[in-house]
Amino acid sequence: MKKNKLWVICLAVCLVLVVILCFLFIKRFKFNFNKVEVEVNTKIDSKIVTACYGNYVKCNKATIKSDNIDLKKIGKYKVKLTASYKNKKKTIVKELSVVDTTSPEIKLENEEITICPNQKDVDVKYSATDNYDGDVTDKVSKKIKGDLLELTIKDSSNNKTTKKINMKREDTTSPEINLNGQAEMSISINSTYNEPGYTAVDNCDDVSSKVNVDGSVDTTKPGTYTITYSVTDESGNSASATRKVTVYQQSEKYGTGVIYLTFDDGPSAYTSELLDTLAKYNVKATFFVTGRAPGYNYNITRAYNEGHAIGLHTNTHNYSYVYSSIDAYFEDLNTISNTVKNLTGLESKLVRFPGGSSNTVSRITPGIMTSLSGMLLNQGYQYYDWNVSSGDADGGMKSSDVYVNNVVSSLGSRSYYIVLQHDTNANSVRAVSRIIEYGLSHGYSFDKLSLSSPTVHHRIAN
Ligand code: ZN
């Protein structure tokens, strides 16, 4: 019995030893997984799995090939992995997870922005992209924390990115007041002044109801009244605008005549503005043009196309040349006549002499005005002097107020007025709207000159 037992124990020990030796020395493939998760859009490489062929004493590095699984999609995959060493191979099937652990990226246009002191909504420019989800800009959430704006984005695998933008709360921009209607108005005495109003806007605050209007118009007393509009925003930035309202005495000067506005010496840089004003009131005027600023000739074409009369004022406007001889005068007149014809197709017969027909500068050629005035009429031209002068060519530029007053104080009960102005004088051009408003509100009408309209001839002095 005892011998038998010993023999069994001996056999068991031997078996265990054989098994241990087998484990130690039999050669086989061994796979070693560092990770069972593969980052999306990468490859299965040695960071994920390695293999070797050998035993516990020595194991030689084997190469690994995986089957072509699509690693572009998150999920669990059963992957066939084949290890090979020399001519030996072993294939196993392993479950691997394709995962996304990369955070999205937020790109900011500015890391610091200036906003209004009380601003609640902040509009910033940014874009967000994720390696797996693509463009995720519209999934970014915004949160204001004091002076920081936090932008946060989480991708579909819960990877999160946060970016912070510093917000400077400040307002240094002034409000803006815009007057409705004209900034310079004319009304007749004892009429009612209707305040045309204004609009006020500010980049940060609602200032529409905060405008302070200072000044008033006494329509019973002639004069110019100033109304001041001012407004201050919550950060102390302020703005103001003024309107000038002129109350005119009409009394005996109330008329029914026709006013012919005429403009000499143009075209110029101010002619466009003048044409805009005339268009606003639908008033037609007469332009006695020169060839001195051909860069503005497009305004001759525009004036003609908009229904104004185009007259001739000589090409050079050089007194010592145009009045040097009869031939010189007509040579110069023909030049501007051809210019007008080329621009408009019109053969203008309306003429104004430089300095008017009563000028005395022409005495360098005695009697020339007597000759020229007769010759023009004989050749089918008409020349036009004026019976109202704005004074806008009399030494130095004056304010629009002066030109307005010079004109309107000359209006009375005559049947027509030919008004002399120059569209080379900016303040004279800016007087036109008030002259028109005055004329229209006092019973006058406006027209352009033609061969059939009345004319004014001064007394010839040479
Ligand atoms: Zn002139």
Short mmCIF file of C-alpha atoms and ligand atoms in Angstrom, two decimals:
data_model
loop_
_atom_site.label_atom_id
_atom_site.label_comp_id
_atom_site.label_asym_id
_atom_site.label_seq_id
_atom_site.Cartn_x
_atom_site.Cartn_y
_atom_site.Cartn_z
CA MET A 1 0.00 0.00 0.00
CA LYS A 2 2.75 2.45 0.98
CA LYS A 3 4.83 1.66 -2.11
CA ASN A 4 1.85 2.16 -4.32
CA LYS A 5 1.12 5.61 -2.89
CA LEU A 6 4.70 6.81 -3.36
CA TRP A 7 4.60 5.77 -6.98
CA VAL A 8 1.46 7.83 -7.64
CA ILE A 9 3.00 10.93 -6.04
CA CYS A 10 6.15 10.42 -8.12
CA LEU A 11 4.13 10.17 -11.31
CA ALA A 12 2.17 13.36 -10.47
CA VAL A 13 5.35 15.36 -9.78
CA CYS A 14 6.79 14.14 -13.09
CA LEU A 15 3.70 15.23 -14.96
CA VAL A 16 3.81 18.69 -13.39
CA LEU A 17 7.50 18.98 -14.29
CA VAL A 18 6.80 18.03 -17.91
CA VAL A 19 4.02 20.57 -18.16
CA ILE A 20 6.27 23.30 -16.67
CA LEU A 21 9.07 22.40 -19.09
CA CYS A 22 6.65 22.52 -22.01
CA PHE A 23 5.57 26.02 -20.98
CA LEU A 24 9.15 27.15 -20.68
CA PHE A 25 10.60 25.67 -23.81
CA ILE A 26 7.89 25.01 -26.45
CA LYS A 27 7.92 27.72 -29.11
CA ARG A 28 4.71 29.60 -30.00
CA PHE A 29 3.32 33.07 -30.97
CA LYS A 30 2.54 35.47 -28.22
CA PHE A 31 0.34 38.58 -28.76
CA ASN A 32 0.70 41.55 -26.47
CA PHE A 33 -2.04 44.24 -26.46
CA ASN A 34 -1.00 47.61 -25.08
CA LYS A 35 -4.43 49.02 -25.84
CA VAL A 36 -7.71 47.68 -27.07
CA GLU A 37 -8.76 51.19 -28.22
CA VAL A 38 -7.71 52.61 -31.56
CA GLU A 39 -7.93 56.36 -32.21
CA VAL A 40 -10.25 57.06 -35.11
CA ASN A 41 -8.48 57.71 -38.43
CA THR A 42 -5.23 56.13 -37.29
CA LYS A 43 -3.69 52.72 -38.06
CA ILE A 44 -3.33 49.58 -35.98
CA ASP A 45 0.33 49.81 -35.09
CA SER A 46 2.85 48.65 -32.49
CA LYS A 47 1.45 51.05 -29.92
CA ILE A 48 -1.66 48.91 -29.90
CA VAL A 49 -0.39 45.39 -30.43
CA THR A 50 2.93 43.55 -30.69
CA ALA A 51 3.68 39.90 -31.20
CA CYS A 52 6.66 37.61 -30.84
CA TYR A 53 7.52 34.00 -31.61
CA GLY A 54 9.42 31.90 -29.15
CA ASN A 55 9.30 30.58 -25.61
CA TYR A 56 9.67 32.05 -22.14
CA VAL A 57 13.41 32.12 -22.42
CA LYS A 58 13.58 33.83 -25.77
CA CYS A 59 10.84 35.41 -27.94
CA ASN A 60 11.63 36.89 -31.40
CA LYS A 61 9.76 39.87 -32.66
CA ALA A 62 7.08 38.95 -35.19
CA THR A 63 5.45 41.19 -37.80
CA ILE A 64 1.73 41.84 -37.55
CA LYS A 65 -0.80 42.39 -40.28
CA SER A 66 -4.40 43.33 -39.68
CA ASP A 67 -7.32 42.88 -42.08
CA ASN A 68 -8.56 46.03 -43.81
CA ILE A 69 -11.11 47.33 -41.36
CA ASP A 70 -12.37 50.89 -41.76
CA LEU A 71 -10.94 52.87 -38.88
CA LYS A 72 -12.77 56.04 -39.92
CA LYS A 73 -15.86 55.19 -37.91
CA ILE A 74 -16.25 54.93 -34.16
CA GLY A 75 -17.40 51.47 -33.02
CA LYS A 76 -16.39 47.96 -31.99
CA TYR A 77 -14.75 45.76 -34.56
CA LYS A 78 -13.65 42.13 -34.62
CA VAL A 79 -10.22 42.36 -36.21
CA LYS A 80 -8.20 39.52 -37.66
CA LEU A 81 -4.53 39.92 -36.71
CA THR A 82 -1.89 37.72 -38.29
CA ALA A 83 1.54 37.45 -36.72
CA SER A 84 4.36 36.03 -38.80
CA TYR A 85 7.90 35.05 -38.04
CA LYS A 86 10.03 33.49 -40.79
CA ASN A 87 7.66 30.93 -42.35
CA LYS A 88 5.45 30.58 -39.30
CA LYS A 89 2.08 32.35 -38.98
CA LYS A 90 -0.71 32.68 -36.51
CA THR A 91 -4.05 34.47 -36.88
CA ILE A 92 -6.26 35.53 -34.02
CA VAL A 93 -9.50 37.49 -33.88
CA LYS A 94 -9.59 40.33 -31.38
CA GLU A 95 -12.27 42.84 -30.55
CA LEU A 96 -10.93 46.42 -30.84
CA SER A 97 -12.78 49.70 -30.23
CA VAL A 98 -12.29 52.64 -32.57
CA VAL A 99 -12.63 55.74 -30.41
CA ASP A 100 -12.32 59.56 -30.65
CA THR A 101 -10.32 61.11 -27.82
CA THR A 102 -9.26 64.26 -29.71
CA SER A 103 -10.85 67.53 -28.60
CA PRO A 104 -12.40 69.94 -31.09
CA GLU A 105 -10.60 73.17 -31.97
CA ILE A 106 -12.01 76.69 -31.66
CA LYS A 107 -10.50 79.43 -33.81
CA LEU A 108 -11.10 83.03 -32.71
CA GLU A 109 -10.87 86.16 -34.82
CA ASN A 110 -9.99 88.24 -31.74
CA GLU A 111 -8.92 87.17 -28.27
CA GLU A 112 -9.99 90.52 -26.91
CA ILE A 113 -13.04 92.60 -27.86
CA THR A 114 -14.55 95.90 -26.84
CA ILE A 115 -18.25 95.93 -26.04
CA CYS A 116 -20.75 98.42 -24.72
CA PRO A 117 -20.87 98.91 -20.93
CA ASN A 118 -24.35 97.38 -20.60
CA GLN A 119 -24.17 94.93 -23.43
CA LYS A 120 -25.70 91.53 -22.75
CA ASP A 121 -25.44 89.80 -26.08
CA VAL A 122 -21.98 89.57 -27.55
CA ASP A 123 -21.42 88.87 -31.17
CA VAL A 124 -17.98 87.41 -31.83
CA LYS A 125 -16.55 85.66 -34.81
CA TYR A 126 -15.19 82.15 -34.41
CA SER A 127 -15.19 78.76 -36.01
CA ALA A 128 -14.97 75.29 -34.52
CA THR A 129 -13.88 72.05 -36.12
CA ASP A 130 -13.56 68.52 -34.84
CA ASN A 131 -11.45 65.72 -36.23
CA TYR A 132 -14.48 63.40 -36.25
CA ASP A 133 -17.59 65.61 -36.36
CA GLY A 134 -16.22 68.16 -38.86
CA ASP A 135 -17.55 71.73 -38.68
CA VAL A 136 -19.18 72.15 -35.28
CA THR A 137 -19.29 75.97 -35.23
CA ASP A 138 -23.05 76.04 -34.68
CA LYS A 139 -22.75 73.77 -31.63
CA VAL A 140 -20.52 76.18 -29.70
CA SER A 141 -22.16 77.54 -26.57
CA LYS A 142 -21.44 81.03 -25.26
CA LYS A 143 -21.42 82.10 -21.66
CA ILE A 144 -20.55 85.49 -20.20
CA LYS A 145 -18.69 85.36 -16.90
CA GLY A 146 -17.88 88.90 -15.78
CA ASP A 147 -15.43 90.28 -18.30
CA LEU A 148 -14.84 86.93 -19.94
CA LEU A 149 -16.76 85.33 -22.72
CA GLU A 150 -16.42 81.56 -22.60
CA LEU A 151 -16.90 79.53 -25.72
CA THR A 152 -17.38 75.81 -25.14
CA ILE A 153 -17.71 72.96 -27.58
CA LYS A 154 -18.18 69.24 -26.89
CA ASP A 155 -17.85 66.74 -29.69
CA SER A 156 -20.01 63.64 -30.09
CA SER A 157 -17.53 61.64 -27.98
CA ASN A 158 -17.75 64.22 -25.18
CA ASN A 159 -14.31 65.69 -25.78
CA LYS A 160 -14.52 69.31 -24.64
CA THR A 161 -12.67 72.51 -25.54
CA THR A 162 -13.11 75.91 -23.92
CA LYS A 163 -11.73 79.25 -25.14
CA LYS A 164 -11.92 82.55 -23.34
CA ILE A 165 -12.25 86.01 -24.82
CA ASN A 166 -11.48 89.10 -22.76
CA MET A 167 -14.20 91.72 -23.02
CA LYS A 168 -13.39 95.37 -22.48
CA ARG A 169 -16.52 97.28 -21.56
CA GLU A 170 -16.20 100.76 -22.99
CA ASP A 171 -18.06 103.28 -25.17
CA THR A 172 -16.13 106.18 -26.67
CA THR A 173 -18.33 106.68 -29.72
CA SER A 174 -20.57 109.72 -29.84
CA PRO A 175 -24.26 109.45 -30.71
CA GLU A 176 -25.46 110.76 -34.05
CA ILE A 177 -28.22 113.28 -34.62
CA ASN A 178 -29.73 113.57 -38.06
CA LEU A 179 -32.15 116.36 -38.77
CA ASN A 180 -35.26 115.66 -40.79
CA GLY A 181 -35.88 118.26 -43.45
CA GLN A 182 -33.49 121.09 -44.23
CA ALA A 183 -30.78 122.30 -41.85
CA GLU A 184 -31.43 125.78 -43.21
CA MET A 185 -35.09 126.69 -43.60
CA SER A 186 -36.93 129.79 -44.72
CA ILE A 187 -40.48 130.56 -43.75
CA SER A 188 -42.58 133.63 -44.20
CA ILE A 189 -43.60 135.91 -41.38
CA ASN A 190 -46.72 134.95 -39.42
CA SER A 191 -46.67 131.43 -40.83
CA THR A 192 -46.47 128.41 -38.56
CA TYR A 193 -43.11 126.82 -37.88
CA ASN A 194 -43.51 123.06 -37.96
CA GLU A 195 -40.51 121.41 -36.38
CA PRO A 196 -39.44 118.75 -38.91
CA GLY A 197 -37.93 116.61 -36.16
CA TYR A 198 -34.80 114.53 -35.96
CA THR A 199 -33.49 111.06 -35.36
CA ALA A 200 -30.82 110.21 -32.81
CA VAL A 201 -28.92 106.95 -32.65
CA ASP A 202 -26.05 105.66 -30.58
CA ASN A 203 -23.82 102.61 -30.93
CA CYS A 204 -24.64 101.49 -27.36
CA ASP A 205 -27.68 103.24 -25.93
CA ASP A 206 -31.20 104.09 -27.03
CA VAL A 207 -30.97 107.88 -27.12
CA SER A 208 -34.00 108.54 -29.32
CA SER A 209 -35.95 110.09 -26.46
CA LYS A 210 -33.02 111.85 -24.82
CA VAL A 211 -32.53 114.67 -27.32
CA ASN A 212 -32.61 118.15 -25.84
CA VAL A 213 -34.04 120.74 -28.23
CA ASP A 214 -33.01 124.29 -27.43
CA GLY A 215 -34.28 127.42 -29.14
CA SER A 216 -37.50 128.54 -30.72
CA VAL A 217 -38.75 130.42 -33.75
CA ASP A 218 -40.78 133.59 -33.35
CA THR A 219 -42.64 133.70 -36.64
CA THR A 220 -43.97 137.16 -35.86
CA LYS A 221 -40.47 138.67 -36.06
CA PRO A 222 -38.20 138.51 -39.13
CA GLY A 223 -34.75 137.17 -38.42
CA THR A 224 -32.68 134.02 -38.33
CA TYR A 225 -33.28 131.66 -35.43
CA THR A 226 -31.01 128.82 -34.38
CA ILE A 227 -32.37 125.61 -32.90
CA THR A 228 -29.84 123.36 -31.22
CA TYR A 229 -30.37 119.64 -30.80
CA SER A 230 -28.07 117.87 -28.35
CA VAL A 231 -27.84 114.43 -26.84
CA THR A 232 -25.49 112.59 -24.47
CA ASP A 233 -25.20 108.83 -24.18
CA GLU A 234 -24.81 106.91 -20.92
CA SER A 235 -21.02 107.01 -21.16
CA GLY A 236 -21.00 110.79 -21.51
CA ASN A 237 -20.33 111.01 -25.23
CA SER A 238 -22.36 113.80 -26.73
CA ALA A 239 -23.37 115.19 -30.09
CA SER A 240 -25.27 118.18 -31.35
CA ALA A 241 -26.76 119.61 -34.51
CA THR A 242 -28.24 122.98 -35.37
CA ARG A 243 -30.96 124.19 -37.65
CA LYS A 244 -31.22 127.76 -38.88
CA VAL A 245 -34.71 129.03 -39.53
CA THR A 246 -35.08 132.36 -41.28
CA VAL A 247 -38.36 134.21 -40.95
CA TYR A 248 -38.83 136.52 -43.93
CA GLN A 249 -40.85 139.66 -44.11
CA GLN A 250 -43.13 139.37 -47.11
CA SER A 251 -45.36 142.45 -46.84
CA GLU A 252 -45.28 144.50 -50.06
CA LYS A 253 -42.71 142.21 -51.67
CA TYR A 254 -45.20 139.47 -52.24
CA GLY A 255 -45.07 138.89 -56.00
CA THR A 256 -46.31 136.83 -58.88
CA GLY A 257 -43.31 137.18 -61.20
CA VAL A 258 -41.05 134.62 -62.80
CA ILE A 259 -37.56 134.11 -61.41
CA TYR A 260 -34.88 133.00 -63.86
CA LEU A 261 -31.97 131.59 -61.91
CA THR A 262 -28.79 131.84 -63.99
CA PHE A 263 -25.37 130.45 -63.16
CA ASP A 264 -22.17 131.68 -64.80
CA ASP A 265 -18.59 130.42 -65.07
CA GLY A 266 -19.27 126.69 -64.50
CA PRO A 267 -19.21 123.82 -64.71
CA SER A 268 -17.30 123.27 -61.47
CA ALA A 269 -16.98 120.90 -58.53
CA TYR A 270 -20.20 122.41 -57.09
CA THR A 271 -22.39 122.00 -60.16
CA SER A 272 -23.46 118.46 -59.18
CA GLU A 273 -24.69 119.70 -55.81
CA LEU A 274 -26.53 122.55 -57.52
CA LEU A 275 -28.21 120.15 -59.95
CA ASP A 276 -29.26 117.96 -57.01
CA THR A 277 -30.85 120.98 -55.32
CA LEU A 278 -32.66 122.09 -58.48
CA ALA A 279 -33.92 118.55 -59.02
CA LYS A 280 -35.23 118.43 -55.46
CA TYR A 281 -37.45 121.46 -56.11
CA ASN A 282 -38.10 120.60 -59.77
CA VAL A 283 -36.83 124.06 -60.70
CA LYS A 284 -35.24 124.66 -64.12
CA ALA A 285 -32.35 127.12 -64.39
CA THR A 286 -29.92 128.45 -67.00
CA PHE A 287 -26.20 127.69 -67.09
CA PHE A 288 -23.89 130.10 -68.96
CA VAL A 289 -20.94 127.78 -69.29
CA THR A 290 -17.24 128.21 -70.01
CA GLY A 291 -14.52 125.82 -71.17
CA ARG A 292 -12.32 126.44 -68.16
CA ALA A 293 -12.91 123.17 -66.32
CA PRO A 294 -13.44 120.46 -68.95
CA GLY A 295 -13.10 117.82 -66.23
CA TYR A 296 -16.62 118.81 -65.11
CA ASN A 297 -18.14 118.89 -68.60
CA TYR A 298 -20.28 115.89 -67.65
CA ASN A 299 -22.31 118.40 -65.62
CA ILE A 300 -23.13 120.31 -68.82
CA THR A 301 -24.51 117.08 -70.24
CA ARG A 302 -26.37 116.32 -67.03
CA ALA A 303 -27.85 119.84 -66.80
CA TYR A 304 -29.07 119.59 -70.38
CA ASN A 305 -30.50 116.10 -69.85
CA GLU A 306 -32.32 117.28 -66.74
CA GLY A 307 -34.09 120.03 -68.69
CA HIS A 308 -31.99 123.09 -67.86
CA ALA A 309 -31.03 125.70 -70.44
CA ILE A 310 -27.40 125.83 -71.56
CA GLY A 311 -26.04 129.25 -72.58
CA LEU A 312 -22.62 130.43 -73.75
CA HIS A 313 -20.35 132.57 -71.56
CA THR A 314 -17.17 132.31 -73.74
CA ASN A 315 -14.61 129.56 -73.65
CA THR A 316 -11.68 131.20 -71.87
CA HIS A 317 -13.47 133.95 -69.89
CA ASN A 318 -10.25 135.88 -70.39
CA TYR A 319 -11.33 139.54 -70.69
CA SER A 320 -8.15 140.78 -72.33
CA TYR A 321 -8.46 138.09 -74.98
CA VAL A 322 -12.21 137.96 -75.68
CA TYR A 323 -12.50 141.74 -75.85
CA SER A 324 -9.24 142.22 -77.80
CA SER A 325 -11.10 142.10 -81.12
CA ILE A 326 -14.40 141.10 -82.67
CA ASP A 327 -12.71 138.10 -84.29
CA ALA A 328 -11.23 137.01 -80.98
CA TYR A 329 -14.65 137.24 -79.32
CA PHE A 330 -16.38 135.11 -81.95
CA GLU A 331 -13.49 132.62 -82.14
CA ASP A 332 -13.80 132.11 -78.39
CA LEU A 333 -17.62 131.97 -78.47
CA ASN A 334 -17.54 129.37 -81.27
CA THR A 335 -15.19 127.18 -79.24
CA ILE A 336 -17.58 126.91 -76.29
CA SER A 337 -20.51 126.65 -78.69
CA ASN A 338 -18.87 123.57 -80.28
CA THR A 339 -18.12 122.08 -76.87
CA VAL A 340 -21.79 122.37 -75.90
CA LYS A 341 -22.85 120.95 -79.26
CA ASN A 342 -20.52 117.98 -78.89
CA LEU A 343 -21.77 117.29 -75.38
CA THR A 344 -25.49 117.77 -75.94
CA GLY A 345 -26.24 118.14 -79.65
CA LEU A 346 -27.63 121.57 -78.81
CA GLU A 347 -26.73 124.71 -80.81
CA SER A 348 -27.18 127.24 -78.05
CA LYS A 349 -28.11 130.81 -79.00
CA LEU A 350 -28.24 132.11 -75.44
CA VAL A 351 -25.28 134.31 -74.52
CA ARG A 352 -24.00 136.15 -71.53
CA PHE A 353 -21.06 138.52 -71.89
CA PRO A 354 -18.25 138.15 -69.35
CA GLY A 355 -18.85 141.12 -67.05
CA GLY A 356 -22.26 141.72 -68.65
CA SER A 357 -22.99 143.98 -71.62
CA SER A 358 -22.34 147.07 -69.47
CA ASN A 359 -18.78 146.06 -68.63
CA THR A 360 -16.00 148.61 -68.95
CA VAL A 361 -13.04 146.21 -69.00
CA SER A 362 -13.70 145.91 -72.73
CA ARG A 363 -12.57 149.53 -73.24
CA ILE A 364 -9.22 148.08 -74.30
CA THR A 365 -11.04 147.90 -77.64
CA PRO A 366 -13.19 151.03 -77.85
CA GLY A 367 -16.76 150.46 -78.99
CA ILE A 368 -16.51 146.68 -79.04
CA MET A 369 -19.59 146.12 -76.82
CA THR A 370 -21.75 148.24 -79.10
CA SER A 371 -20.55 146.16 -82.07
CA LEU A 372 -20.78 142.75 -80.41
CA SER A 373 -24.28 143.25 -78.94
CA GLY A 374 -25.65 144.25 -82.34
CA MET A 375 -23.84 141.45 -84.18
CA LEU A 376 -25.08 138.79 -81.77
CA LEU A 377 -28.71 139.82 -82.25
CA ASN A 378 -28.24 139.96 -86.04
CA GLN A 379 -26.83 136.41 -86.01
CA GLY A 380 -29.81 134.99 -84.15
CA TYR A 381 -28.28 135.03 -80.64
CA GLN A 382 -29.83 136.70 -77.63
CA TYR A 383 -27.78 138.02 -74.74
CA TYR A 384 -29.00 138.19 -71.18
CA ASP A 385 -27.84 140.52 -68.42
CA TRP A 386 -29.52 140.48 -65.02
CA ASN A 387 -31.72 142.61 -62.78
CA VAL A 388 -30.87 140.77 -59.54
CA SER A 389 -27.33 140.11 -58.46
CA SER A 390 -26.50 137.72 -55.66
CA GLY A 391 -23.20 139.54 -55.21
CA ASP A 392 -21.40 136.21 -55.27
CA ALA A 393 -18.61 137.53 -57.52
CA ASP A 394 -18.01 140.74 -55.61
CA GLY A 395 -14.69 140.35 -53.82
CA GLY A 396 -14.23 137.34 -51.56
CA MET A 397 -16.60 134.56 -50.65
CA LYS A 398 -19.35 135.47 -48.25
CA SER A 399 -21.80 133.27 -46.35
CA SER A 400 -24.86 131.73 -47.97
CA ASP A 401 -26.99 134.02 -45.78
CA VAL A 402 -25.56 137.08 -47.55
CA TYR A 403 -26.33 135.68 -51.00
CA VAL A 404 -29.83 134.61 -49.98
CA ASN A 405 -30.56 138.06 -48.59
CA ASN A 406 -29.09 139.85 -51.61
CA VAL A 407 -31.43 137.94 -53.87
CA VAL A 408 -34.66 137.84 -51.86
CA SER A 409 -34.39 141.51 -50.85
CA SER A 410 -34.36 142.39 -54.57
CA LEU A 411 -37.59 140.55 -55.32
CA GLY A 412 -40.69 142.67 -55.54
CA SER A 413 -43.64 143.15 -57.86
CA ARG A 414 -41.88 143.01 -61.22
CA SER A 415 -43.05 140.43 -63.70
CA TYR A 416 -39.66 138.78 -64.01
CA TYR A 417 -36.23 138.60 -62.44
CA ILE A 418 -33.04 137.35 -64.00
CA VAL A 419 -30.82 136.41 -61.06
CA LEU A 420 -27.04 136.31 -61.46
CA GLN A 421 -25.18 133.61 -59.55
CA HIS A 422 -21.99 131.62 -60.13
CA ASP A 423 -21.87 127.85 -59.67
CA THR A 424 -18.14 128.22 -59.03
CA ASN A 425 -19.01 129.69 -55.62
CA ALA A 426 -19.87 126.96 -53.09
CA ASN A 427 -21.77 129.24 -50.71
CA SER A 428 -23.77 130.70 -53.56
CA VAL A 429 -24.72 127.17 -54.65
CA ARG A 430 -25.75 126.43 -51.05
CA ALA A 431 -27.97 129.53 -51.02
CA VAL A 432 -30.11 128.19 -53.85
CA SER A 433 -32.45 126.00 -51.81
CA ARG A 434 -33.42 128.91 -49.58
CA ILE A 435 -33.84 131.26 -52.54
CA ILE A 436 -36.16 128.71 -54.12
CA GLU A 437 -38.07 128.11 -50.89
CA TYR A 438 -38.47 131.84 -50.42
CA GLY A 439 -39.58 132.35 -54.01
CA LEU A 440 -42.07 129.52 -53.98
CA SER A 441 -43.52 130.54 -50.63
CA HIS A 442 -43.94 134.12 -51.83
CA GLY A 443 -45.89 133.50 -54.97
CA TYR A 444 -43.07 133.48 -57.54
CA SER A 445 -42.46 130.83 -60.14
CA PHE A 446 -39.17 129.65 -61.63
CA ASP A 447 -38.25 129.10 -65.25
CA LYS A 448 -35.25 128.73 -67.55
CA LEU A 449 -34.32 131.25 -70.21
CA SER A 450 -35.15 130.73 -73.87
CA LEU A 451 -35.18 132.89 -76.98
CA SER A 452 -38.85 133.60 -76.30
CA SER A 453 -38.40 134.58 -72.64
CA PRO A 454 -37.98 138.22 -71.62
CA THR A 455 -34.44 139.49 -71.29
CA VAL A 456 -32.61 142.22 -69.45
CA HIS A 457 -30.11 144.42 -71.30
CA HIS A 458 -27.87 146.75 -69.37
CA ARG A 459 -26.87 150.14 -70.77
CA ILE A 460 -23.81 149.59 -72.91
CA ALA A 461 -20.86 151.60 -71.62
CA ASN A 462 -18.37 150.97 -74.43
ZN ZN B 1 -18.39 135.23 -65.69
#
